[in-house]
Short mmCIF file of C-alpha atoms and ligand atoms in Angstrom, two decimals:
data_model
loop_
_atom_site.label_atom_id
_atom_site.label_comp_id
_atom_site.label_asym_id
_atom_site.label_seq_id
_atom_site.Cartn_x
_atom_site.Cartn_y
_atom_site.Cartn_z
CA UNK A 1 -26.94 -66.34 -23.24
CA UNK A 2 -25.58 -63.12 -21.57
CA UNK A 3 -21.91 -62.51 -21.70
CA UNK A 4 -20.07 -62.00 -19.00
CA UNK A 5 -16.59 -60.14 -18.10
CA UNK A 6 -14.61 -61.36 -15.16
CA UNK A 7 -13.46 -58.48 -12.92
CA UNK A 8 -10.45 -59.45 -10.28
CA UNK A 9 -11.70 -58.05 -6.83
CA UNK A 10 -8.80 -56.53 -5.95
CA UNK A 11 -9.33 -54.05 -9.21
CA UNK A 12 -12.88 -53.01 -8.05
CA UNK A 13 -12.37 -50.76 -5.85
CA UNK A 14 -9.61 -48.32 -7.59
CA UNK A 15 -11.80 -49.20 -11.09
CA UNK A 16 -14.21 -47.48 -9.55
CA UNK A 17 -12.64 -44.69 -7.18
CA UNK A 18 -11.46 -43.56 -10.97
CA UNK A 19 -14.22 -43.14 -12.59
CA UNK A 20 -15.76 -41.07 -9.67
CA UNK A 21 -12.69 -39.13 -8.84
CA UNK A 22 -12.81 -38.42 -12.90
CA UNK A 23 -16.81 -37.07 -12.72
CA UNK A 24 -15.82 -34.43 -9.89
CA UNK A 25 -15.65 -36.85 -6.43
CA UNK A 26 -13.30 -36.01 -4.47
CA UNK A 27 -11.14 -38.69 -2.76
CA UNK A 28 -13.20 -39.35 0.36
CA UNK A 29 -17.07 -39.33 -1.40
CA UNK A 30 -15.03 -41.61 -3.82
CA UNK A 31 -14.13 -43.65 -1.68
CA UNK A 32 -16.49 -44.37 0.27
CA UNK A 33 -19.19 -44.03 -2.52
CA UNK A 34 -16.48 -47.49 -3.90
CA UNK A 35 -16.83 -49.15 -0.98
CA UNK A 36 -20.79 -49.95 -1.07
CA UNK A 37 -20.38 -50.38 -5.17
CA UNK A 38 -17.50 -53.22 -3.95
CA UNK A 39 -19.60 -54.57 -1.51
CA UNK A 40 -22.76 -54.75 -2.80
CA UNK A 41 -21.06 -56.01 -6.29
CA UNK A 42 -19.22 -58.81 -3.97
CA UNK A 43 -22.76 -60.33 -2.97
CA UNK A 44 -23.86 -60.44 -6.71
CA UNK A 45 -26.26 -58.31 -5.33
CA UNK A 46 -27.11 -56.73 -9.56
CA UNK A 47 -29.17 -54.13 -9.49
CA UNK A 48 -26.99 -52.25 -6.45
CA UNK A 49 -23.41 -53.54 -6.97
CA UNK A 50 -21.43 -51.58 -10.23
CA UNK A 51 -24.60 -50.53 -12.07
CA UNK A 52 -24.51 -48.21 -9.25
CA UNK A 53 -21.77 -46.56 -11.03
CA UNK A 54 -24.17 -44.52 -13.35
CA UNK A 55 -26.68 -42.98 -10.74
CA UNK A 56 -24.07 -41.45 -8.48
CA UNK A 57 -22.75 -40.13 -11.76
CA UNK A 58 -25.68 -39.02 -13.05
CA UNK A 59 -25.65 -37.45 -9.20
CA UNK A 60 -22.68 -34.99 -9.79
CA UNK A 61 -23.10 -34.44 -13.94
CA UNK A 62 -26.66 -33.13 -12.99
CA UNK A 63 -24.44 -30.38 -11.36
CA UNK A 64 -26.39 -31.32 -8.17
CA UNK A 65 -24.40 -33.32 -5.47
CA UNK A 66 -21.33 -32.14 -3.48
CA UNK A 67 -18.69 -34.06 -4.75
CA UNK A 68 -16.17 -32.41 -1.42
CA UNK A 69 -19.25 -31.47 0.56
CA UNK A 70 -17.98 -32.76 4.35
CA UNK A 71 -20.88 -33.67 6.64
CA UNK A 72 -21.13 -32.18 9.89
CA UNK A 73 -22.17 -34.36 12.97
CA UNK A 74 -23.93 -32.98 16.19
CA UNK A 75 -23.85 -33.76 19.41
CA UNK A 76 -26.27 -33.91 21.77
CA UNK A 77 -27.12 -35.95 24.89
CA UNK A 78 -29.53 -38.26 24.73
CA UNK A 79 -29.88 -41.16 22.35
CA UNK A 80 -30.33 -39.61 18.78
CA UNK A 81 -27.48 -38.90 16.75
CA UNK A 82 -27.70 -35.81 13.47
CA UNK A 83 -25.03 -36.04 10.85
CA UNK A 84 -26.32 -33.36 8.00
CA UNK A 85 -24.47 -34.22 4.81
CA UNK A 86 -25.17 -31.56 3.91
CA UNK A 87 -25.85 -32.03 -0.21
CA UNK A 88 -22.70 -34.88 -0.65
CA UNK A 89 -23.80 -38.85 -0.45
CA UNK A 90 -24.71 -40.43 1.57
CA UNK A 91 -22.07 -43.47 2.74
CA UNK A 92 -19.27 -40.68 4.03
CA UNK A 93 -22.08 -39.18 6.33
CA UNK A 94 -22.67 -42.44 7.80
CA UNK A 95 -18.84 -43.93 7.83
CA UNK A 96 -18.17 -40.50 9.77
CA UNK A 97 -20.89 -40.71 11.86
CA UNK A 98 -21.48 -44.37 13.06
CA UNK A 99 -18.74 -44.39 15.81
CA UNK A 100 -21.40 -41.88 17.99
CA UNK A 101 -24.69 -44.12 16.99
CA UNK A 102 -23.15 -47.31 18.96
CA UNK A 103 -21.40 -45.06 21.31
CA UNK A 104 -24.59 -44.22 22.38
CA UNK A 105 -26.69 -47.47 21.28
CA UNK A 106 -24.00 -48.82 23.87
CA UNK A 107 -24.62 -46.14 26.14
CA UNK A 108 -28.38 -45.92 26.21
CA UNK A 109 -29.29 -49.48 24.65
CA UNK A 110 -31.18 -47.76 21.74
CA UNK A 111 -29.93 -45.38 19.23
CA UNK A 112 -31.15 -43.88 15.89
CA UNK A 113 -28.66 -41.82 13.87
CA UNK A 114 -30.59 -39.30 11.63
CA UNK A 115 -28.91 -38.85 8.26
CA UNK A 116 -29.81 -35.41 6.23
CA UNK A 117 -29.57 -33.57 3.42
CA UNK A 118 -27.93 -36.94 1.52
CA UNK A 119 -28.26 -38.02 -1.95
CA UNK A 120 -28.59 -41.90 -1.38
CA UNK A 121 -28.15 -44.51 -4.09
CA UNK A 122 -27.61 -47.86 -2.17
CA UNK A 123 -28.43 -50.91 -0.62
CA UNK A 124 -29.29 -50.82 2.94
CA UNK A 125 -27.60 -53.87 4.39
CA UNK A 126 -24.28 -53.05 4.08
CA UNK A 127 -25.38 -50.38 6.72
CA UNK A 128 -27.17 -52.70 9.26
CA UNK A 129 -24.66 -55.90 8.59
CA UNK A 130 -21.95 -53.13 10.15
CA UNK A 131 -24.21 -53.01 12.88
CA UNK A 132 -25.15 -56.52 13.61
CA UNK A 133 -20.57 -57.68 12.89
CA UNK A 134 -20.98 -55.24 16.14
CA UNK A 135 -23.01 -57.35 18.13
CA UNK A 136 -26.11 -54.44 17.53
CA UNK A 137 -29.50 -55.41 16.11
CA UNK A 138 -30.19 -52.98 13.55
CA UNK A 139 -32.72 -51.59 10.97
CA UNK A 140 -32.15 -48.96 8.08
CA UNK A 141 -35.23 -47.16 6.03
CA UNK A 142 -35.28 -44.08 3.39
CA UNK A 143 -37.38 -42.97 1.06
CA UNK A 144 -37.39 -41.92 -2.96
CA UNK A 145 -38.94 -40.24 -5.71
CA UNK A 146 -42.71 -40.74 -5.70
CA UNK A 147 -42.69 -43.52 -8.54
CA UNK A 148 -44.91 -45.67 -6.60
CA UNK A 149 -48.53 -46.09 -6.03
CA UNK A 150 -50.40 -46.63 -2.72
CA UNK A 151 -52.24 -49.99 -2.76
CA UNK A 152 -55.78 -48.29 -4.61
CA UNK A 153 -54.32 -45.57 -6.65
CA UNK A 154 -52.95 -45.07 -9.60
CA UNK A 155 -50.29 -42.57 -9.06
CA UNK A 156 -46.78 -42.35 -7.56
CA UNK A 157 -47.34 -41.13 -4.12
CA UNK A 158 -44.12 -42.91 -2.44
CA UNK A 159 -40.87 -43.84 -2.97
CA UNK A 160 -39.76 -47.47 -3.48
CA UNK A 161 -38.94 -47.38 0.25
CA UNK A 162 -36.65 -50.30 2.09
CA UNK A 163 -36.29 -51.67 4.67
CA UNK A 164 -33.51 -53.45 6.38
CA UNK A 165 -33.05 -55.31 9.33
CA UNK A 166 -30.52 -57.40 10.96
CA UNK A 167 -29.78 -59.39 13.81
CA UNK A 168 -26.44 -60.44 14.52
CA UNK A 169 -25.23 -64.84 15.21
CA UNK A 170 -22.39 -65.75 17.44
CA UNK A 171 -19.75 -67.33 14.98
CA UNK A 172 -21.93 -67.30 12.21
CA UNK A 173 -23.20 -64.37 9.33
CA UNK A 174 -25.98 -62.10 10.67
CA UNK A 175 -29.80 -62.58 9.88
CA UNK A 176 -30.01 -60.58 7.08
CA UNK A 177 -33.02 -58.65 5.60
CA UNK A 178 -33.49 -55.03 2.69
CA UNK A 179 -35.55 -54.80 0.60
CA UNK A 180 -37.65 -52.56 -1.32
CA UNK A 181 -40.80 -51.51 0.05
CA UNK A 182 -42.50 -51.61 -4.19
CA UNK A 183 -42.90 -55.05 -5.04
CA UNK A 184 -39.52 -54.17 -7.54
CA UNK A 185 -36.95 -52.15 -6.59
CA UNK A 186 -36.58 -49.20 -9.57
CA UNK A 187 -33.13 -50.60 -9.73
CA UNK A 188 -34.38 -53.45 -11.07
CA UNK A 189 -37.09 -52.54 -13.53
CA UNK A 190 -34.02 -50.61 -15.05
CA UNK A 191 -31.99 -54.04 -15.03
CA UNK A 192 -35.00 -56.02 -16.99
CA UNK A 193 -35.32 -52.63 -18.85
CA UNK A 194 -31.66 -52.54 -19.93
CA UNK A 195 -31.95 -56.16 -20.44
CA UNK A 196 -35.81 -56.44 -22.59
CA UNK A 197 -37.22 -58.20 -20.44
CA UNK A 198 -40.95 -58.11 -19.60
CA UNK A 199 -41.61 -57.50 -15.82
CA UNK A 200 -43.87 -60.53 -13.53
CA UNK A 201 -47.44 -59.33 -13.94
CA UNK A 202 -48.15 -57.20 -10.71
CA UNK A 203 -44.97 -55.26 -10.73
CA UNK A 204 -46.65 -51.91 -12.23
CA UNK A 205 -49.21 -49.31 -13.90
CA UNK A 206 -49.29 -47.77 -17.05
CA UNK A 207 -49.46 -43.84 -17.44
CA UNK A 208 -53.61 -44.80 -17.99
CA UNK A 209 -53.74 -47.17 -14.53
CA UNK A 210 -53.49 -50.35 -16.14
CA UNK A 211 -51.51 -53.02 -15.61
CA UNK A 212 -48.09 -53.44 -17.48
CA UNK A 213 -45.93 -55.41 -17.69
CA UNK A 214 -43.10 -53.31 -20.06
CA UNK A 215 -40.59 -52.12 -18.22
CA UNK A 216 -40.58 -48.61 -19.54
CA UNK A 217 -43.98 -48.23 -19.49
CA UNK A 218 -43.95 -49.39 -15.87
CA UNK A 219 -41.33 -46.48 -15.53
CA UNK A 220 -43.58 -43.57 -16.72
CA UNK A 221 -46.24 -44.97 -15.29
CA UNK A 222 -46.49 -46.01 -11.52
CA UNK A 223 -45.25 -48.91 -9.92
CA UNK A 224 -46.85 -51.02 -7.35
CA UNK A 225 -46.10 -51.99 -3.54
CA UNK A 226 -45.51 -55.59 -2.36
CA UNK A 227 -48.33 -56.83 -0.65
CA UNK A 228 -50.81 -54.88 -1.47
CA UNK A 229 -52.18 -52.92 1.14
CA UNK A 230 -49.80 -53.72 3.84
CA UNK A 231 -46.43 -53.14 2.21
CA UNK A 232 -48.16 -50.08 0.95
CA UNK A 233 -48.62 -49.22 4.68
CA UNK A 234 -44.91 -49.77 4.81
CA UNK A 235 -44.09 -47.85 2.64
CA UNK A 236 -46.19 -44.67 4.87
CA UNK A 237 -43.62 -45.69 7.72
CA UNK A 238 -41.03 -45.21 6.47
CA UNK A 239 -41.98 -42.12 4.87
CA UNK A 240 -42.93 -41.03 7.86
CA UNK A 241 -40.14 -42.61 10.21
CA UNK A 242 -37.32 -41.37 7.71
CA UNK A 243 -39.68 -38.17 6.73
CA UNK A 244 -40.96 -35.58 8.74
CA UNK A 245 -39.72 -37.66 12.28
CA UNK A 246 -36.25 -36.31 10.97
CA UNK A 247 -36.68 -33.47 9.11
CA UNK A 248 -36.20 -34.48 6.10
CA UNK A 249 -38.35 -35.25 2.75
CA UNK A 250 -40.57 -37.37 1.93
CA UNK A 251 -40.35 -38.90 -1.72
CA UNK A 252 -43.03 -36.70 -2.57
CA UNK A 253 -40.62 -33.76 -1.98
CA UNK A 254 -37.67 -35.31 -3.13
CA UNK A 255 -39.61 -35.78 -6.19
CA UNK A 256 -40.22 -32.04 -6.83
CA UNK A 257 -36.61 -31.29 -5.29
CA UNK A 258 -34.86 -33.19 -8.81
CA UNK A 259 -37.32 -30.70 -11.15
CA UNK A 260 -36.59 -33.86 -13.91
CA UNK A 261 -33.06 -34.29 -13.67
CA UNK A 262 -31.71 -37.92 -13.28
CA UNK A 263 -29.27 -39.12 -10.56
CA UNK A 264 -30.06 -40.46 -7.23
CA UNK A 265 -32.73 -39.15 -4.97
CA UNK A 266 -32.04 -36.19 -2.64
CA UNK A 267 -33.48 -37.12 0.95
CA UNK A 268 -32.98 -38.43 4.58
CA UNK A 269 -32.01 -41.92 6.64
CA UNK A 270 -32.95 -43.08 9.52
CA UNK A 271 -30.53 -46.42 11.20
CA UNK A 272 -31.69 -47.62 14.56
CA UNK A 273 -29.67 -49.71 16.82
CA UNK A 274 -30.52 -51.69 19.79
CA UNK A 275 -28.17 -53.29 22.30
CA UNK A 276 -29.05 -57.15 22.70
CA UNK A 277 -27.58 -57.36 26.61
CA UNK A 278 -29.81 -54.22 27.69
CA UNK A 279 -32.82 -55.58 26.80
CA UNK A 280 -32.09 -59.00 27.43
CA UNK A 281 -30.95 -58.68 31.46
CA UNK A 282 -27.73 -59.88 29.85
CA UNK A 283 -29.16 -63.29 29.69
CA UNK A 284 -27.80 -63.53 26.37
CA UNK A 285 -26.25 -66.99 25.39
CA UNK A 286 -30.50 -67.69 26.53
CA UNK A 287 -31.74 -65.62 24.25
CA UNK A 288 -29.22 -66.53 21.09
CA UNK A 289 -30.61 -69.51 21.88
CA UNK A 290 -33.89 -68.72 21.13
CA UNK A 291 -33.13 -67.10 17.77
CA UNK A 292 -31.52 -70.03 16.74
CA UNK A 293 -33.58 -72.25 17.70
CA UNK A 294 -36.41 -70.37 15.20
CA UNK A 295 -33.46 -70.54 12.48
CA UNK A 296 -33.44 -73.75 12.44
CA UNK A 297 -37.02 -74.00 12.36
CA UNK A 298 -37.17 -72.43 9.66
CA UNK A 299 -33.83 -73.78 7.25
CA UNK A 300 -34.70 -77.38 8.69
CA UNK A 301 -37.99 -77.62 7.00
CA UNK A 302 -36.43 -76.04 3.27
CA UNK A 303 -37.20 -72.83 4.19
CA UNK A 304 -34.21 -70.56 3.35
CA UNK A 305 -33.02 -67.86 5.45
CA UNK A 306 -32.99 -63.94 3.65
CA UNK A 307 -29.42 -63.15 2.56
CA UNK A 308 -28.28 -66.53 1.59
CA UNK A 309 -28.16 -66.54 -1.56
CA UNK A 310 -26.22 -63.09 -0.72
CA UNK A 311 -23.71 -64.53 1.87
CA UNK A 312 -23.33 -67.77 -0.77
CA UNK A 313 -22.60 -65.50 -3.62
CA UNK A 314 -19.80 -63.70 -1.71
CA UNK A 315 -17.75 -67.04 -0.19
CA UNK A 316 -17.80 -68.36 -3.66
CA UNK A 317 -16.57 -64.15 -4.95
CA UNK A 318 -14.31 -64.62 -1.77
CA UNK A 319 -13.33 -67.59 -2.76
CA UNK A 320 -12.57 -67.92 -7.03
CA UNK A 321 -11.31 -63.90 -6.51
CA UNK A 322 -12.96 -61.92 -8.96
CA UNK A 323 -16.64 -61.40 -9.72
CA UNK A 324 -19.20 -61.51 -12.66
CA UNK A 325 -20.62 -58.86 -14.09
CA UNK A 326 -22.67 -58.51 -18.48
CA UNK A 327 -20.16 -57.61 -20.88
CA UNK A 328 -23.03 -55.40 -21.41
CA UNK A 329 -22.64 -53.30 -18.32
CA UNK A 330 -18.35 -53.48 -18.25
CA UNK A 331 -19.11 -52.17 -22.08
CA UNK A 332 -21.10 -48.82 -20.55
CA UNK A 333 -19.14 -49.13 -17.00
CA UNK A 334 -15.61 -48.63 -19.85
CA UNK A 335 -17.63 -45.08 -21.23
CA UNK A 336 -17.27 -43.73 -18.60
CA UNK A 337 -13.49 -43.02 -17.73
CA UNK A 338 -13.67 -40.92 -21.27
P1 LIG B 401 -34.78 -59.11 -3.41
O1 LIG B 401 -36.48 -58.56 -3.44
O2 LIG B 401 -33.60 -59.12 -4.12
O3 LIG B 401 -34.45 -59.27 -2.09
C1 LIG B 401 -34.82 -58.81 -0.93
C2 LIG B 401 -34.58 -59.48 0.49
O4 LIG B 401 -34.80 -61.01 0.09
C3 LIG B 401 -33.57 -60.07 0.64
O5 LIG B 401 -32.53 -59.68 1.74
C4 LIG B 401 -33.20 -60.99 0.55
O6 LIG B 401 -31.93 -62.41 0.39
C5 LIG B 401 -34.40 -61.69 0.29
N1 LIG B 401 -35.06 -63.23 0.06
C6 LIG B 401 -35.47 -63.19 -1.51
N2 LIG B 401 -35.47 -63.70 -2.15
C7 LIG B 401 -35.73 -64.68 -0.85
C8 LIG B 401 -36.16 -66.24 -0.16
N3 LIG B 401 -37.15 -66.85 -1.02
N4 LIG B 401 -36.79 -66.66 0.89
C9 LIG B 401 -35.98 -65.96 1.58
N5 LIG B 401 -35.72 -64.53 1.37
C10 LIG B 401 -35.24 -63.84 0.43
O7 LIG B 401 -34.78 -57.10 -2.43
P2 LIG B 401 -35.13 -55.53 -3.48
O8 LIG B 401 -35.15 -56.19 -5.03
O9 LIG B 401 -36.53 -55.00 -3.25
O10 LIG B 401 -34.44 -54.37 -3.04
C11 LIG B 401 -32.35 -54.70 -3.67
C12 LIG B 401 -31.87 -53.59 -3.09
O11 LIG B 401 -32.08 -52.64 -2.95
C13 LIG B 401 -31.36 -53.97 -1.78
O12 LIG B 401 -30.50 -54.41 -0.59
C14 LIG B 401 -31.93 -52.60 -1.54
O13 LIG B 401 -31.62 -51.75 0.01
C15 LIG B 401 -32.26 -51.27 -3.01
N6 LIG B 401 -32.85 -50.02 -2.32
C16 LIG B 401 -32.79 -49.56 -2.54
C17 LIG B 401 -33.33 -48.20 -2.88
C18 LIG B 401 -33.06 -46.67 -1.97
O14 LIG B 401 -33.64 -46.07 -2.61
N7 LIG B 401 -32.02 -46.84 -1.37
C19 LIG B 401 -34.89 -48.81 -3.17
C20 LIG B 401 -34.82 -49.29 -3.50
C21 LIG B 401 -34.62 -50.92 -3.47
P3 LIG B 401 -30.93 -62.32 -0.77
O15 LIG B 401 -29.68 -61.30 -1.55
O16 LIG B 401 -29.54 -64.03 0.04
O17 LIG B 401 -31.71 -62.96 -1.82
O1 LIG B 402 -33.97 -49.51 -6.54
O2 LIG B 402 -35.69 -48.21 -6.03
C1 LIG B 402 -34.33 -47.96 -6.57
C2 LIG B 402 -33.70 -47.04 -5.74
C3 LIG B 402 -34.02 -45.60 -5.57
C4 LIG B 402 -33.24 -45.28 -5.44
C5 LIG B 402 -31.70 -45.61 -5.26
N1 LIG B 402 -32.19 -47.31 -5.39
#
């Protein structure tokens, strides 16, 4: 059985901030990154919780990122908000640009935030869920690096390209999903490799294009999209909407930009927010009831809504006041203090 360590919730952010500061992130970035790591770990999101401290530290240790980068938010008269992360991590740019996105969504009914020139290591659900908690529906997408073969191909052209969506519900946690368009997120494969576990079939091919369940061979070869050609097409859409549409890099270009150095991928992020009342003619109660009937029909037959596991983990961890991570992960994180 995996040995675990309990971390008190109150200790997590200061612990992360200390490590991030130690490695050269300024206060503003360290705080924003630590908030993201805490939010993910609170929900037992293992592949993008505290584990991602390594990616954040690798990014700055490789001399790639400006730990004090100041985002620049451009003003516009239309429904598009442009935030230049100025080669910093994405979190601070979102934090600073989101009030403008929210205001524009309320004004126009729909608005989009394009974050450019950012390093990105994180889950997307915290961003869309934050908007849903304010009553907006939201979606977000990012490319990553070209680790993933298109359906029918054998070499990486696409990123792991996550897509997240959140829908506000009255008096309840939002309906949220967030997943990589690859069969497995890269972070998940890294966790399998750390634990010495084989992958399920259908996740990756090795460098000769043969199916593999070996995590290292998968990382050296190519990952596969979920759902065959359907996931592949969605992944291409994400490349386009979070790349050329917003004047930023595709996963292929992000791979070139990395020049073989590790750390977080460099690219853009798109976030679209919808004001429900402006779409539904202010028939809000009637349309909330429609959505709730759908959710109830799903749950009544024994299926579960996405994020149900996460919300249950959050409630449990808040109640007991700590999260549990593997001792191995904890030991490795402690080494980051040296
Ligand atoms: P998962 O496969 O773990 O989960 C995907 C979603 O599906 C979650 O919302 C999950 O809810 C839901 N879900 C899982 N099982 C079921 C089920 N049986 N019924 C209904 N819903 C279910 O996600 P991934 O491993 O693909 O991605 C993990 C994270 O990695 C994401 O947050 C993503 O943003 C991040 N990522 C980031 C990248 C980046 O470049 N920044 C790249 C790729 C991924 P629940 O959580 O409740 O289980
Ligand atoms: O898990 O695929 C992934 C990933 C890429 C960048 C951050 N996470």
